[in-house]
Amino acid sequence: MSETMISVSHVSKVVSDVSGPLAILRDIDFSVKAGESVAILGASGSGKSTLLSIMAGLDTPSEGTVSLAGQPIFDMTEDQRAAWRGQKLGFVFQNFQLMGHLSALENVMLPLELAGTRNAAQLSKDILSQVGLAERLRHFPKVLSGGEQQRVALARAFVVQPQLLLADEPTGSLDAQTGESIMNLMLSMNHARGTTLILVTHDQKLASRCDRTLTLQAGQLISQR
């Protein structure tokens, strides 16, 4: 039986605004096994992205814990969490989050260089070739299409060989055909590497491609299937 990769235990998030306390997440509780792909579905404002940020250790819960491979991430210092993210996590965002002044190759090399990895350039060239961008290494984001930019983002996420890949609406800013192509690529790369994938989306069709679906509504987990 696969080990649990990430466990979210009774996580709540409450913030205050002018009208008083606002519950963004309410007692969220689930776990994801190593190698599993899970979609988190929900309408805008349901708490999906906040939950993803908490799972990444970028945001802190008001209550509850998150553990990766049995290690509670909020027992770490901020610096320790940042190092942990660099070693264990890959991210894919809706708006790509590429560095505009860096080429495709340099964007992919960046996390490897920050980690002090040897052969960063060759590793980055290899994975850009795998995502079909061998001829675009020296191009900057502004001259790449949306689909090409998301392929660079996928290459950057996978080049660190993450245990866990978090994707926040990865096809949300792409047309349907390009989005389908990116989803196929992400799932095939994920399967080939045995990475655990957690995907936030509002798209039922995308969610159905994953092993399991969690549905959020108004900050509550209303179904798991």
C-alpha positions as a printed NumPy array, in Angstrom:
array([[  0.   ,   0.   ,   0.   ],
       [  1.308,   3.483,  -0.903],
       [  2.451,   5.709,   1.91 ],
       [  0.653,   8.96 ,   2.662],
       [  2.429,  11.811,   0.903],
       [  0.483,  14.739,   2.338],
       [ -2.002,  14.909,   5.182],
       [ -4.269,  17.885,   5.875],
       [ -5.707,  17.553,   9.39 ],
       [ -8.625,  19.717,  10.555],
       [ -7.339,  22.846,   8.811],
       [ -9.298,  26.068,   9.238],
       [ -8.444,  29.576,   8.094],
       [-10.154,  32.64 ,   9.551],
       [ -9.298,  36.23 ,   8.639],
       [-10.744,  39.504,   9.896],
       [-12.197,  42.263,   7.773],
       [-14.296,  45.33 ,   8.554],
       [-17.357,  43.17 ,   9.221],
       [-15.53 ,  40.843,  11.619],
       [-14.133,  37.292,  11.337],
       [-14.434,  35.59 ,   7.95 ],
       [-14.003,  31.798,   7.712],
       [-12.213,  30.949,   4.453],
       [-11.643,  27.27 ,   5.298],
       [-13.561,  25.184,   7.838],
       [-12.164,  21.966,   9.311],
       [-10.633,  20.548,   6.121],
       [ -9.452,  16.973,   6.618],
       [ -8.031,  14.603,   3.963],
       [ -4.869,  12.793,   2.912],
       [ -3.242,  11.995,  -0.433],
       [ -1.154,   8.895,  -1.092],
       [  2.203,   8.929,  -2.86 ],
       [  1.758,   8.841,  -6.632],
       [ -1.923,   9.766,  -6.486],
       [ -3.458,  12.563,  -8.571],
       [ -6.179,  14.572,  -6.841],
       [ -8.299,  17.454,  -8.141],
       [ -9.737,  20.053,  -5.783],
       [-12.929,  21.401,  -7.355],
       [-14.943,  24.436,  -6.355],
       [-16.372,  27.728,  -7.524],
       [-14.433,  30.961,  -7.261],
       [-14.223,  31.984,  -3.605],
       [-14.653,  28.455,  -2.253],
       [-11.175,  28.46 ,  -0.664],
       [ -9.296,  26.306,  -3.207],
       [ -6.259,  28.547,  -3.681],
       [ -6.006,  29.323,   0.04 ],
       [ -5.941,  25.59 ,   0.754],
       [ -3.218,  25.073,  -1.847],
       [ -1.138,  27.895,  -0.318],
       [ -1.452,  26.302,   3.117],
       [ -0.42 ,  22.906,   1.744],
       [  2.662,  24.578,   0.284],
       [  3.505,  26.271,   3.567],
       [  3.116,  29.69 ,   1.944],
       [  0.149,  30.549,   4.173],
       [ -0.515,  29.39 ,   7.721],
       [ -3.771,  27.882,   9.007],
       [ -5.666,  29.344,  11.958],
       [ -6.117,  25.774,  13.196],
       [ -4.954,  22.336,  12.113],
       [ -1.808,  20.803,  10.691],
       [ -0.29 ,  19.796,   7.351],
       [  2.282,  16.995,   7.136],
       [  4.395,  15.932,   4.164],
       [  5.605,  12.32 ,   4.37 ],
       [  4.816,  12.435,   8.076],
       [  6.676,  15.702,   8.771],
       [  4.524,  18.586,  10.104],
       [  5.507,  21.549,   7.949],
       [  4.391,  24.222,  10.42 ],
       [  6.841,  22.9  ,  12.996],
       [  9.542,  24.266,  10.693],
       [ 10.859,  27.828,  10.642],
       [ 10.069,  29.974,   7.605],
       [ 13.581,  29.395,   6.25 ],
       [ 13.237,  25.644,   6.742],
       [  9.907,  25.664,   4.892],
       [ 11.462,  27.615,   2.017],
       [ 14.285,  25.049,   1.758],
       [ 11.741,  22.228,   1.944],
       [  9.716,  23.753,  -0.901],
       [ 12.859,  24.021,  -3.013],
       [ 13.664,  20.351,  -2.508],
       [ 10.25 ,  18.679,  -2.407],
       [  7.69 ,  20.781,  -4.277],
       [  6.941,  21.838,  -7.818],
       [  4.451,  24.609,  -8.642],
       [  2.417,  25.358, -11.749],
       [  0.314,  28.536, -11.81 ],
       [ -2.484,  29.845, -14.015],
       [ -0.449,  32.903, -15.019],
       [  2.807,  30.958, -15.476],
       [  4.905,  33.097, -13.053],
       [  7.933,  33.14 , -15.357],
       [ 10.707,  35.694, -14.916],
       [ 10.328,  38.042, -17.881],
       [ 14.033,  38.994, -18.024],
       [ 15.152,  35.35 , -18.195],
       [ 15.073,  33.049, -21.222],
       [ 13.132,  29.779, -21.189],
       [ 16.345,  27.931, -20.333],
       [ 17.264,  30.371, -17.558],
       [ 13.764,  30.157, -16.046],
       [ 14.048,  26.378, -15.801],
       [ 17.629,  26.545, -14.501],
       [ 16.709,  28.97 , -11.707],
       [ 15.43 ,  26.492,  -9.049],
       [ 18.37 ,  24.181,  -9.758],
       [ 20.867,  27.02 ,  -9.369],
       [ 19.208,  28.128,  -6.132],
       [ 19.607,  24.554,  -4.849],
       [ 23.248,  24.391,  -5.959],
       [ 22.561,  21.54 ,  -8.389],
       [ 25.37 ,  20.567, -10.734],
       [ 24.708,  20.348, -14.479],
       [ 21.742,  22.723, -14.152],
       [ 21.993,  23.809, -17.797],
       [ 22.032,  20.284, -19.214],
       [ 19.214,  19.067, -16.958],
       [ 17.142,  22.083, -18.023],
       [ 17.851,  21.567, -21.732],
       [ 16.84 ,  17.916, -21.411],
       [ 13.483,  18.64 , -19.797],
       [ 12.697,  21.528, -22.164],
       [ 13.28 ,  19.092, -25.   ],
       [ 10.841,  16.671, -23.339],
       [  8.119,  19.34 , -23.324],
       [  8.751,  20.168, -26.986],
       [ 10.741,  23.384, -26.587],
       [ 14.216,  22.316, -27.715],
       [ 14.156,  25.088, -30.335],
       [ 12.978,  27.781, -27.909],
       [ 15.68 ,  27.659, -25.216],
       [ 16.897,  31.236, -25.765],
       [ 13.475,  32.808, -26.206],
       [ 12.061,  35.131, -23.559],
       [  8.517,  34.742, -22.2  ],
       [  7.173,  37.762, -24.105],
       [  7.761,  36.027, -27.455],
       [  6.33 ,  32.672, -26.35 ],
       [  2.659,  31.74 , -26.702],
       [  0.582,  31.006, -23.614],
       [  0.904,  27.277, -24.218],
       [  4.669,  27.562, -24.632],
       [  4.963,  29.598, -21.444],
       [  3.015,  26.938, -19.537],
       [  5.333,  24.267, -20.971],
       [  8.288,  26.233, -19.608],
       [  6.499,  26.415, -16.256],
       [  5.921,  22.641, -16.314],
       [  9.573,  22.032, -17.125],
       [ 10.615,  24.315, -14.256],
       [  8.283,  22.477, -11.868],
       [  9.45 ,  18.994, -12.841],
       [ 13.186,  19.702, -13.217],
       [ 13.677,  19.597,  -9.432],
       [ 12.152,  16.07 ,  -9.403],
       [  9.526,  17.05 ,  -6.815],
       [  7.756,  14.565,  -4.592],
       [  4.646,  16.743,  -4.76 ],
       [  3.369,  18.922,  -7.613],
       [  0.806,  21.631,  -6.818],
       [ -1.041,  23.157,  -9.762],
       [ -3.368,  26.157,  -9.393],
       [ -5.743,  26.429, -12.401],
       [ -2.879,  25.43 , -14.752],
       [ -5.052,  25.662, -17.886],
       [ -7.231,  28.562, -16.726],
       [ -5.702,  31.187, -19.016],
       [ -5.387,  28.925, -22.078],
       [ -7.828,  28.12 , -24.867],
       [ -9.53 ,  24.71 , -24.712],
       [ -7.255,  22.945, -27.213],
       [ -4.036,  24.28 , -25.685],
       [ -5.347,  23.557, -22.191],
       [ -6.063,  19.939, -23.172],
       [ -2.538,  19.599, -24.551],
       [ -1.007,  21.02 , -21.35 ],
       [ -3.139,  18.75 , -19.155],
       [ -2.097,  15.692, -21.189],
       [  1.556,  16.687, -20.86 ],
       [  1.315,  17.365, -17.128],
       [ -0.412,  14.046, -16.388],
       [  1.989,  12.038, -18.557],
       [  5.04 ,  13.652, -16.939],
       [  3.504,  13.174, -13.524],
       [  2.819,   9.483, -14.176],
       [  6.283,   8.867, -15.628],
       [  7.979,  10.334, -12.56 ],
       [  5.641,   8.939,  -9.91 ],
       [  4.996,  12.427,  -8.543],
       [  1.987,  13.153,  -6.327],
       [ -0.243,  15.737,  -8.046],
       [ -2.77 ,  18.061,  -6.412],
       [ -4.624,  20.161,  -8.957],
       [ -6.937,  23.079,  -8.153],
       [ -9.55 ,  23.734, -10.826],
       [-13.175,  24.693, -11.433],
       [-13.243,  22.524, -14.58 ],
       [-15.117,  19.218, -14.093],
       [-13.556,  17.749, -17.236],
       [-10.021,  18.388, -15.981],
       [-10.899,  17.041, -12.546],
       [-12.213,  13.81 , -14.056],
       [ -8.718,  13.065, -15.407],
       [ -7.389,  12.7  , -11.851],
       [ -7.629,   9.625,  -9.617],
       [ -9.822,  11.375,  -7.086],
       [-11.822,  14.594,  -6.676],
       [-12.37 ,  16.72 ,  -3.573],
       [-15.083,  19.387,  -3.752],
       [-15.017,  22.59 ,  -1.713],
       [-18.025,  24.806,  -1.148],
       [-17.877,  27.981,   0.95 ],
       [-14.708,  26.779,   2.639],
       [-15.997,  23.318,   3.513],
       [-15.071,  19.955,   2.042],
       [-18.453,  18.64 ,   0.922],
       [-17.406,  15.519,  -0.991],
       [-14.518,  13.137,  -1.661],
       [-14.743,  10.583,  -4.443]])
